[in-house]
Structure formats: structure tokens, C-alpha cells
């Protein structure tokens, strides 16, 4: 079976440019935070259904400052929402790029493994006559299954 999901030849200069671009992204996005899963579970989430509510509530609060207690930082919440609006398109592009990168990584590995398995099949056919039996056995350990030992019968007391 012939397969070629991906073919990619990156030059040293391309890899250097990619590394520099990633370093620049890390530098420019140094304000990104990591939130642990426990905190995420406890936090309110701004999903698709609640986004309109959030925007409308913040607009109403900004238009009616007389009802806002001093400890409610509406201006900060509005800045957070604006920053989110500006960041999200970039994150979507990075997500698509990462998905393609992961698919390419998968494809390159699968392509290589397909040829390796086919080569192993050839080795099984002609390896003994070519003096490659030891190599075939060594490679065959990848496919060997460990036998499970049957549980010992319990002795009646």
C-alpha cells in the first residue's frame, strides 16, 4: 500500500526563521497566563450563549455609572473584553496552524512507519536467505505480544 500523507523538507534557514518567529511570538505575547484546571472549573465561563449577556451588561453598567459600587471595576472588565476580541483572531490562526502542524507530524510519522512495516515484511520473506535473520528477529520484537500468565487457581481452604 503506497501512502504519502505529507512531504516536508525544511532547510536550516527555514527552521531558524521559524524559531525566531516563535521567539518573537513568545516575546510579544508574554502577558498570556496559564490557569490551572481547578481554577478553570470554578470560574465563570464566557461562552457563545453568555457573550451577548456579558456585552450588554457591561454596556449598561458603563452607561449608568451612578449604580456602580466603587469595588466593581467595570472599566477593567471592558478592557478585558476588548483585549479578548483583539486576541481571539490571532489565537484562531495559531490553532489552525497548530492543527496542520500536528496533522503533518502525524502524516510524516505514518508515512515512515508504513514503509518500515512493508520493509519488515520483505525482511521476513527474504531475510533468512540474505543472512538477516538476527535483524528480522530484533525488529520483530516490536510486534511480539507479551503473554499473560493465567492466574493461579485459588486453593480451597
mmCIF file with all atom_site columns, C-alpha atoms in Angstrom:
data_model
loop_
_atom_site.group_PDB
_atom_site.id
_atom_site.type_symbol
_atom_site.label_atom_id
_atom_site.label_alt_id
_atom_site.label_comp_id
_atom_site.label_asym_id
_atom_site.label_entity_id
_atom_site.label_seq_id
_atom_site.pdbx_PDB_ins_code
_atom_site.Cartn_x
_atom_site.Cartn_y
_atom_site.Cartn_z
_atom_site.occupancy
_atom_site.B_iso_or_equiv
_atom_site.pdbx_formal_charge
_atom_site.auth_seq_id
_atom_site.auth_comp_id
_atom_site.auth_asym_id
_atom_site.auth_atom_id
_atom_site.pdbx_PDB_model_num
ATOM 1   C CA . UNK A 1 1   ? 0.000   0.000   0.000  1.00 0.00 ? 1   UNK A CA 1
ATOM 2   C CA . UNK A 1 2   ? 1.506   3.305   -1.111 1.00 0.00 ? 2   UNK A CA 1
ATOM 3   C CA . UNK A 1 3   ? 0.876   6.194   1.184  1.00 0.00 ? 3   UNK A CA 1
ATOM 4   C CA . UNK A 1 4   ? 2.146   9.753   1.272  1.00 0.00 ? 4   UNK A CA 1
ATOM 5   C CA . UNK A 1 5   ? 0.214   11.931  3.680  1.00 0.00 ? 5   UNK A CA 1
ATOM 6   C CA . UNK A 1 6   ? 2.956   14.522  3.913  1.00 0.00 ? 6   UNK A CA 1
ATOM 7   C CA . UNK A 1 7   ? 6.234   15.540  2.395  1.00 0.00 ? 7   UNK A CA 1
ATOM 8   C CA . UNK A 1 8   ? 8.150   18.318  4.061  1.00 0.00 ? 8   UNK A CA 1
ATOM 9   C CA . UNK A 1 9   ? 11.743  19.401  3.635  1.00 0.00 ? 9   UNK A CA 1
ATOM 10  C CA . UNK A 1 10  ? 12.670  22.309  5.872  1.00 0.00 ? 10  UNK A CA 1
ATOM 11  C CA . UNK A 1 11  ? 16.052  23.924  5.362  1.00 0.00 ? 11  UNK A CA 1
ATOM 12  C CA . UNK A 1 12  ? 18.204  25.053  8.266  1.00 0.00 ? 12  UNK A CA 1
ATOM 13  C CA . UNK A 1 13  ? 17.454  28.678  7.371  1.00 0.00 ? 13  UNK A CA 1
ATOM 14  C CA . UNK A 1 14  ? 13.698  27.984  7.354  1.00 0.00 ? 14  UNK A CA 1
ATOM 15  C CA . UNK A 1 15  ? 13.920  26.319  10.778 1.00 0.00 ? 15  UNK A CA 1
ATOM 16  C CA . UNK A 1 16  ? 15.938  29.259  12.093 1.00 0.00 ? 16  UNK A CA 1
ATOM 17  C CA . UNK A 1 17  ? 13.294  31.662  10.749 1.00 0.00 ? 17  UNK A CA 1
ATOM 18  C CA . UNK A 1 18  ? 10.523  29.593  12.376 1.00 0.00 ? 18  UNK A CA 1
ATOM 19  C CA . UNK A 1 19  ? 12.409  29.512  15.697 1.00 0.00 ? 19  UNK A CA 1
ATOM 20  C CA . UNK A 1 20  ? 12.890  33.297  15.506 1.00 0.00 ? 20  UNK A CA 1
ATOM 21  C CA . UNK A 1 21  ? 9.202   33.821  14.720 1.00 0.00 ? 21  UNK A CA 1
ATOM 22  C CA . UNK A 1 22  ? 8.181   31.643  17.667 1.00 0.00 ? 22  UNK A CA 1
ATOM 23  C CA . UNK A 1 23  ? 10.561  33.547  19.938 1.00 0.00 ? 23  UNK A CA 1
ATOM 24  C CA . UNK A 1 24  ? 9.031   36.814  18.720 1.00 0.00 ? 24  UNK A CA 1
ATOM 25  C CA . UNK A 1 25  ? 5.511   35.494  19.383 1.00 0.00 ? 25  UNK A CA 1
ATOM 26  C CA . UNK A 1 26  ? 6.560   34.412  22.875 1.00 0.00 ? 26  UNK A CA 1
ATOM 27  C CA . UNK A 1 27  ? 8.041   37.850  23.476 1.00 0.00 ? 27  UNK A CA 1
ATOM 28  C CA . UNK A 1 28  ? 5.036   39.769  22.137 1.00 0.00 ? 28  UNK A CA 1
ATOM 29  C CA . UNK A 1 29  ? 2.569   37.537  23.974 1.00 0.00 ? 29  UNK A CA 1
ATOM 30  C CA . UNK A 1 30  ? 4.446   37.431  27.272 1.00 0.00 ? 30  UNK A CA 1
ATOM 31  C CA . UNK A 1 31  ? 1.289   38.604  29.030 1.00 0.00 ? 31  UNK A CA 1
ATOM 32  C CA . UNK A 1 32  ? -0.502  35.316  28.340 1.00 0.00 ? 32  UNK A CA 1
ATOM 33  C CA . UNK A 1 33  ? -1.289  33.418  31.521 1.00 0.00 ? 33  UNK A CA 1
ATOM 34  C CA . UNK A 1 34  ? -1.634  29.777  32.498 1.00 0.00 ? 34  UNK A CA 1
ATOM 35  C CA . UNK A 1 35  ? -4.639  28.892  34.638 1.00 0.00 ? 35  UNK A CA 1
ATOM 36  C CA . UNK A 1 36  ? -4.782  25.557  36.427 1.00 0.00 ? 36  UNK A CA 1
ATOM 37  C CA . UNK A 1 37  ? -7.706  23.250  35.717 1.00 0.00 ? 37  UNK A CA 1
ATOM 38  C CA . UNK A 1 38  ? -9.174  23.541  39.220 1.00 0.00 ? 38  UNK A CA 1
ATOM 39  C CA . UNK A 1 39  ? -9.405  27.329  38.849 1.00 0.00 ? 39  UNK A CA 1
ATOM 40  C CA . UNK A 1 40  ? -10.914 26.949  35.384 1.00 0.00 ? 40  UNK A CA 1
ATOM 41  C CA . UNK A 1 41  ? -13.584 24.610  36.735 1.00 0.00 ? 41  UNK A CA 1
ATOM 42  C CA . UNK A 1 42  ? -14.594 27.103  39.428 1.00 0.00 ? 42  UNK A CA 1
ATOM 43  C CA . UNK A 1 43  ? -14.544 30.179  37.169 1.00 0.00 ? 43  UNK A CA 1
ATOM 44  C CA . UNK A 1 44  ? -17.457 31.642  35.247 1.00 0.00 ? 44  UNK A CA 1
ATOM 45  C CA . UNK A 1 45  ? -17.080 31.000  31.536 1.00 0.00 ? 45  UNK A CA 1
ATOM 46  C CA . UNK A 1 46  ? -17.821 33.377  28.686 1.00 0.00 ? 46  UNK A CA 1
ATOM 47  C CA . UNK A 1 47  ? -19.287 31.010  26.142 1.00 0.00 ? 47  UNK A CA 1
ATOM 48  C CA . UNK A 1 48  ? -21.243 31.719  22.992 1.00 0.00 ? 48  UNK A CA 1
ATOM 49  C CA . UNK A 1 49  ? -24.569 31.858  24.818 1.00 0.00 ? 49  UNK A CA 1
ATOM 50  C CA . UNK A 1 50  ? -23.347 34.191  27.557 1.00 0.00 ? 50  UNK A CA 1
ATOM 51  C CA . UNK A 1 51  ? -21.349 36.577  25.364 1.00 0.00 ? 51  UNK A CA 1
ATOM 52  C CA . UNK A 1 52  ? -24.334 38.755  24.410 1.00 0.00 ? 52  UNK A CA 1
ATOM 53  C CA . UNK A 1 53  ? -25.367 38.927  28.072 1.00 0.00 ? 53  UNK A CA 1
ATOM 54  C CA . UNK A 1 54  ? -21.844 39.971  29.094 1.00 0.00 ? 54  UNK A CA 1
ATOM 55  C CA . UNK A 1 55  ? -21.546 42.666  26.428 1.00 0.00 ? 55  UNK A CA 1
ATOM 56  C CA . UNK A 1 56  ? -24.984 44.078  27.123 1.00 0.00 ? 56  UNK A CA 1
ATOM 57  C CA . UNK A 1 57  ? -24.438 44.101  30.899 1.00 0.00 ? 57  UNK A CA 1
ATOM 58  C CA . UNK A 1 58  ? -21.087 45.871  30.600 1.00 0.00 ? 58  UNK A CA 1
ATOM 59  C CA . UNK A 1 59  ? -22.551 48.429  28.183 1.00 0.00 ? 59  UNK A CA 1
ATOM 60  C CA . UNK A 1 60  ? -25.442 49.081  30.588 1.00 0.00 ? 60  UNK A CA 1
ATOM 61  C CA . UNK A 1 61  ? -23.048 49.494  33.515 1.00 0.00 ? 61  UNK A CA 1
ATOM 62  C CA . UNK A 1 62  ? -20.800 51.874  31.540 1.00 0.00 ? 62  UNK A CA 1
ATOM 63  C CA . UNK A 1 63  ? -23.828 53.975  30.560 1.00 0.00 ? 63  UNK A CA 1
ATOM 64  C CA . UNK A 1 64  ? -25.098 54.115  34.159 1.00 0.00 ? 64  UNK A CA 1
ATOM 65  C CA . UNK A 1 65  ? -22.066 54.809  36.368 1.00 0.00 ? 65  UNK A CA 1
ATOM 66  C CA . UNK A 1 66  ? -24.286 56.059  39.194 1.00 0.00 ? 66  UNK A CA 1
ATOM 67  C CA . UNK A 1 67  ? -25.343 52.483  40.032 1.00 0.00 ? 67  UNK A CA 1
ATOM 68  C CA . UNK A 1 68  ? -21.822 51.036  40.144 1.00 0.00 ? 68  UNK A CA 1
ATOM 69  C CA . UNK A 1 69  ? -20.308 50.405  43.582 1.00 0.00 ? 69  UNK A CA 1
ATOM 70  C CA . UNK A 1 70  ? -16.668 51.500  43.969 1.00 0.00 ? 70  UNK A CA 1
ATOM 71  C CA . UNK A 1 71  ? -15.378 47.921  44.212 1.00 0.00 ? 71  UNK A CA 1
ATOM 72  C CA . UNK A 1 72  ? -16.795 46.882  40.797 1.00 0.00 ? 72  UNK A CA 1
ATOM 73  C CA . UNK A 1 73  ? -14.167 47.652  38.150 1.00 0.00 ? 73  UNK A CA 1
ATOM 74  C CA . UNK A 1 74  ? -16.300 47.902  35.017 1.00 0.00 ? 74  UNK A CA 1
ATOM 75  C CA . UNK A 1 75  ? -13.583 49.714  33.060 1.00 0.00 ? 75  UNK A CA 1
ATOM 76  C CA . UNK A 1 76  ? -11.196 46.786  33.638 1.00 0.00 ? 76  UNK A CA 1
ATOM 77  C CA . UNK A 1 77  ? -13.869 44.296  32.547 1.00 0.00 ? 77  UNK A CA 1
ATOM 78  C CA . UNK A 1 78  ? -14.440 46.291  29.352 1.00 0.00 ? 78  UNK A CA 1
ATOM 79  C CA . UNK A 1 79  ? -10.680 46.386  28.694 1.00 0.00 ? 79  UNK A CA 1
ATOM 80  C CA . UNK A 1 80  ? -10.540 42.605  29.270 1.00 0.00 ? 80  UNK A CA 1
ATOM 81  C CA . UNK A 1 81  ? -13.322 42.024  26.755 1.00 0.00 ? 81  UNK A CA 1
ATOM 82  C CA . UNK A 1 82  ? -11.674 44.337  24.207 1.00 0.00 ? 82  UNK A CA 1
ATOM 83  C CA . UNK A 1 83  ? -8.310  42.586  24.649 1.00 0.00 ? 83  UNK A CA 1
ATOM 84  C CA . UNK A 1 84  ? -10.072 39.233  24.190 1.00 0.00 ? 84  UNK A CA 1
ATOM 85  C CA . UNK A 1 85  ? -11.688 40.497  20.993 1.00 0.00 ? 85  UNK A CA 1
ATOM 86  C CA . UNK A 1 86  ? -8.288  41.531  19.642 1.00 0.00 ? 86  UNK A CA 1
ATOM 87  C CA . UNK A 1 87  ? -6.505  38.326  20.729 1.00 0.00 ? 87  UNK A CA 1
ATOM 88  C CA . UNK A 1 88  ? -9.056  35.741  19.548 1.00 0.00 ? 88  UNK A CA 1
ATOM 89  C CA . UNK A 1 89  ? -8.493  36.053  15.763 1.00 0.00 ? 89  UNK A CA 1
ATOM 90  C CA . UNK A 1 90  ? -4.765  35.537  16.297 1.00 0.00 ? 90  UNK A CA 1
ATOM 91  C CA . UNK A 1 91  ? -5.377  32.515  18.530 1.00 0.00 ? 91  UNK A CA 1
ATOM 92  C CA . UNK A 1 92  ? -7.695  31.055  15.900 1.00 0.00 ? 92  UNK A CA 1
ATOM 93  C CA . UNK A 1 93  ? -4.953  31.395  13.278 1.00 0.00 ? 93  UNK A CA 1
ATOM 94  C CA . UNK A 1 94  ? -2.403  29.816  15.616 1.00 0.00 ? 94  UNK A CA 1
ATOM 95  C CA . UNK A 1 95  ? -4.832  26.989  16.413 1.00 0.00 ? 95  UNK A CA 1
ATOM 96  C CA . UNK A 1 96  ? -5.316  26.242  12.711 1.00 0.00 ? 96  UNK A CA 1
ATOM 97  C CA . UNK A 1 97  ? -1.545  26.321  12.192 1.00 0.00 ? 97  UNK A CA 1
ATOM 98  C CA . UNK A 1 98  ? -1.003  24.005  15.168 1.00 0.00 ? 98  UNK A CA 1
ATOM 99  C CA . UNK A 1 99  ? -3.649  21.585  13.870 1.00 0.00 ? 99  UNK A CA 1
ATOM 100 C CA . UNK A 1 100 ? -1.934  21.483  10.472 1.00 0.00 ? 100 UNK A CA 1
ATOM 101 C CA . UNK A 1 101 ? 1.416   21.043  12.200 1.00 0.00 ? 101 UNK A CA 1
ATOM 102 C CA . UNK A 1 102 ? 0.079   18.145  14.263 1.00 0.00 ? 102 UNK A CA 1
ATOM 103 C CA . UNK A 1 103 ? -1.504  16.561  11.180 1.00 0.00 ? 103 UNK A CA 1
ATOM 104 C CA . UNK A 1 104 ? 1.764   16.944  9.273  1.00 0.00 ? 104 UNK A CA 1
ATOM 105 C CA . UNK A 1 105 ? 3.674   15.408  12.189 1.00 0.00 ? 105 UNK A CA 1
ATOM 106 C CA . UNK A 1 106 ? 1.215   12.500  12.178 1.00 0.00 ? 106 UNK A CA 1
ATOM 107 C CA . UNK A 1 107 ? 1.413   12.120  8.403  1.00 0.00 ? 107 UNK A CA 1
ATOM 108 C CA . UNK A 1 108 ? 5.209   12.149  8.299  1.00 0.00 ? 108 UNK A CA 1
ATOM 109 C CA . UNK A 1 109 ? 5.378   9.532   11.043 1.00 0.00 ? 109 UNK A CA 1
ATOM 110 C CA . UNK A 1 110 ? 2.685   7.391   9.447  1.00 0.00 ? 110 UNK A CA 1
ATOM 111 C CA . UNK A 1 111 ? 4.394   7.561   6.048  1.00 0.00 ? 111 UNK A CA 1
ATOM 112 C CA . UNK A 1 112 ? 7.695   6.447   7.581  1.00 0.00 ? 112 UNK A CA 1
ATOM 113 C CA . UNK A 1 113 ? 6.037   3.685   9.627  1.00 0.00 ? 113 UNK A CA 1
ATOM 114 C CA . UNK A 1 114 ? 4.163   2.370   6.569  1.00 0.00 ? 114 UNK A CA 1
ATOM 115 C CA . UNK A 1 115 ? 7.413   1.930   4.648  1.00 0.00 ? 115 UNK A CA 1
ATOM 116 C CA . UNK A 1 116 ? 9.126   0.426   7.707  1.00 0.00 ? 116 UNK A CA 1
ATOM 117 C CA . UNK A 1 117 ? 6.369   -2.180  8.137  1.00 0.00 ? 117 UNK A CA 1
ATOM 118 C CA . UNK A 1 118 ? 6.480   -3.002  4.432  1.00 0.00 ? 118 UNK A CA 1
ATOM 119 C CA . UNK A 1 119 ? 10.272  -3.339  4.657  1.00 0.00 ? 119 UNK A CA 1
ATOM 120 C CA . UNK A 1 120 ? 9.925   -5.619  7.662  1.00 0.00 ? 120 UNK A CA 1
ATOM 121 C CA . UNK A 1 121 ? 7.532   -7.782  5.638  1.00 0.00 ? 121 UNK A CA 1
ATOM 122 C CA . UNK A 1 122 ? 10.167  -8.058  2.923  1.00 0.00 ? 122 UNK A CA 1
ATOM 123 C CA . UNK A 1 123 ? 12.785  -8.888  5.523  1.00 0.00 ? 123 UNK A CA 1
ATOM 124 C CA . UNK A 1 124 ? 10.590  -11.725 6.813  1.00 0.00 ? 124 UNK A CA 1
ATOM 125 C CA . UNK A 1 125 ? 10.353  -13.117 3.284  1.00 0.00 ? 125 UNK A CA 1
ATOM 126 C CA . UNK A 1 126 ? 13.996  -12.902 2.220  1.00 0.00 ? 126 UNK A CA 1
ATOM 127 C CA . UNK A 1 127 ? 15.912  -12.179 5.415  1.00 0.00 ? 127 UNK A CA 1
ATOM 128 C CA . UNK A 1 128 ? 16.951  -15.739 6.182  1.00 0.00 ? 128 UNK A CA 1
ATOM 129 C CA . UNK A 1 129 ? 18.473  -16.310 2.756  1.00 0.00 ? 129 UNK A CA 1
ATOM 130 C CA . UNK A 1 130 ? 20.276  -12.961 2.930  1.00 0.00 ? 130 UNK A CA 1
ATOM 131 C CA . UNK A 1 131 ? 21.792  -13.540 6.390  1.00 0.00 ? 131 UNK A CA 1
ATOM 132 C CA . UNK A 1 132 ? 19.451  -11.029 8.022  1.00 0.00 ? 132 UNK A CA 1
ATOM 133 C CA . UNK A 1 133 ? 17.567  -13.413 10.320 1.00 0.00 ? 133 UNK A CA 1
ATOM 134 C CA . UNK A 1 134 ? 19.001  -11.873 13.523 1.00 0.00 ? 134 UNK A CA 1
ATOM 135 C CA . UNK A 1 135 ? 17.935  -8.404  12.391 1.00 0.00 ? 135 UNK A CA 1
ATOM 136 C CA . UNK A 1 136 ? 14.468  -9.693  11.500 1.00 0.00 ? 136 UNK A CA 1
ATOM 137 C CA . UNK A 1 137 ? 14.096  -11.208 14.976 1.00 0.00 ? 137 UNK A CA 1
ATOM 138 C CA . UNK A 1 138 ? 15.276  -7.976  16.604 1.00 0.00 ? 138 UNK A CA 1
ATOM 139 C CA . UNK A 1 139 ? 12.827  -5.893  14.588 1.00 0.00 ? 139 UNK A CA 1
ATOM 140 C CA . UNK A 1 140 ? 10.095  -8.471  15.195 1.00 0.00 ? 140 UNK A CA 1
ATOM 141 C CA . UNK A 1 141 ? 10.183  -7.737  18.926 1.00 0.00 ? 141 UNK A CA 1
ATOM 142 C CA . UNK A 1 142 ? 8.114   -4.618  18.125 1.00 0.00 ? 142 UNK A CA 1
ATOM 143 C CA . UNK A 1 143 ? 5.235   -6.906  17.167 1.00 0.00 ? 143 UNK A CA 1
ATOM 144 C CA . UNK A 1 144 ? 5.647   -9.556  19.856 1.00 0.00 ? 144 UNK A CA 1
ATOM 145 C CA . UNK A 1 145 ? 2.878   -9.743  22.355 1.00 0.00 ? 145 UNK A CA 1
ATOM 146 C CA . UNK A 1 146 ? 3.629   -10.441 25.954 1.00 0.00 ? 146 UNK A CA 1
ATOM 147 C CA . UNK A 1 147 ? 1.787   -13.477 27.117 1.00 0.00 ? 147 UNK A CA 1
ATOM 148 C CA . UNK A 1 148 ? -0.360  -13.112 30.119 1.00 0.00 ? 148 UNK A CA 1
ATOM 149 C CA . UNK A 1 149 ? 0.102   -15.769 32.679 1.00 0.00 ? 149 UNK A CA 1
ATOM 150 C CA . UNK A 1 150 ? -3.068  -17.458 33.800 1.00 0.00 ? 150 UNK A CA 1
ATOM 151 C CA . UNK A 1 151 ? -3.980  -16.582 37.366 1.00 0.00 ? 151 UNK A CA 1
ATOM 152 C CA . UNK A 1 152 ? -3.121  -19.334 39.747 1.00 0.00 ? 152 UNK A CA 1
ATOM 153 C CA . UNK A 1 153 ? -6.066  -21.325 40.899 1.00 0.00 ? 153 UNK A CA 1
ATOM 154 C CA . UNK A 1 154 ? -7.068  -20.472 44.389 1.00 0.00 ? 154 UNK A CA 1
ATOM 155 C CA . UNK A 1 155 ? -6.541  -23.317 46.749 1.00 0.00 ? 155 UNK A CA 1
ATOM 156 C CA . UNK A 1 156 ? -9.546  -24.314 48.734 1.00 0.00 ? 156 UNK A CA 1
ATOM 157 C CA . UNK A 1 157 ? -9.084  -23.729 52.388 1.00 0.00 ? 157 UNK A CA 1
#
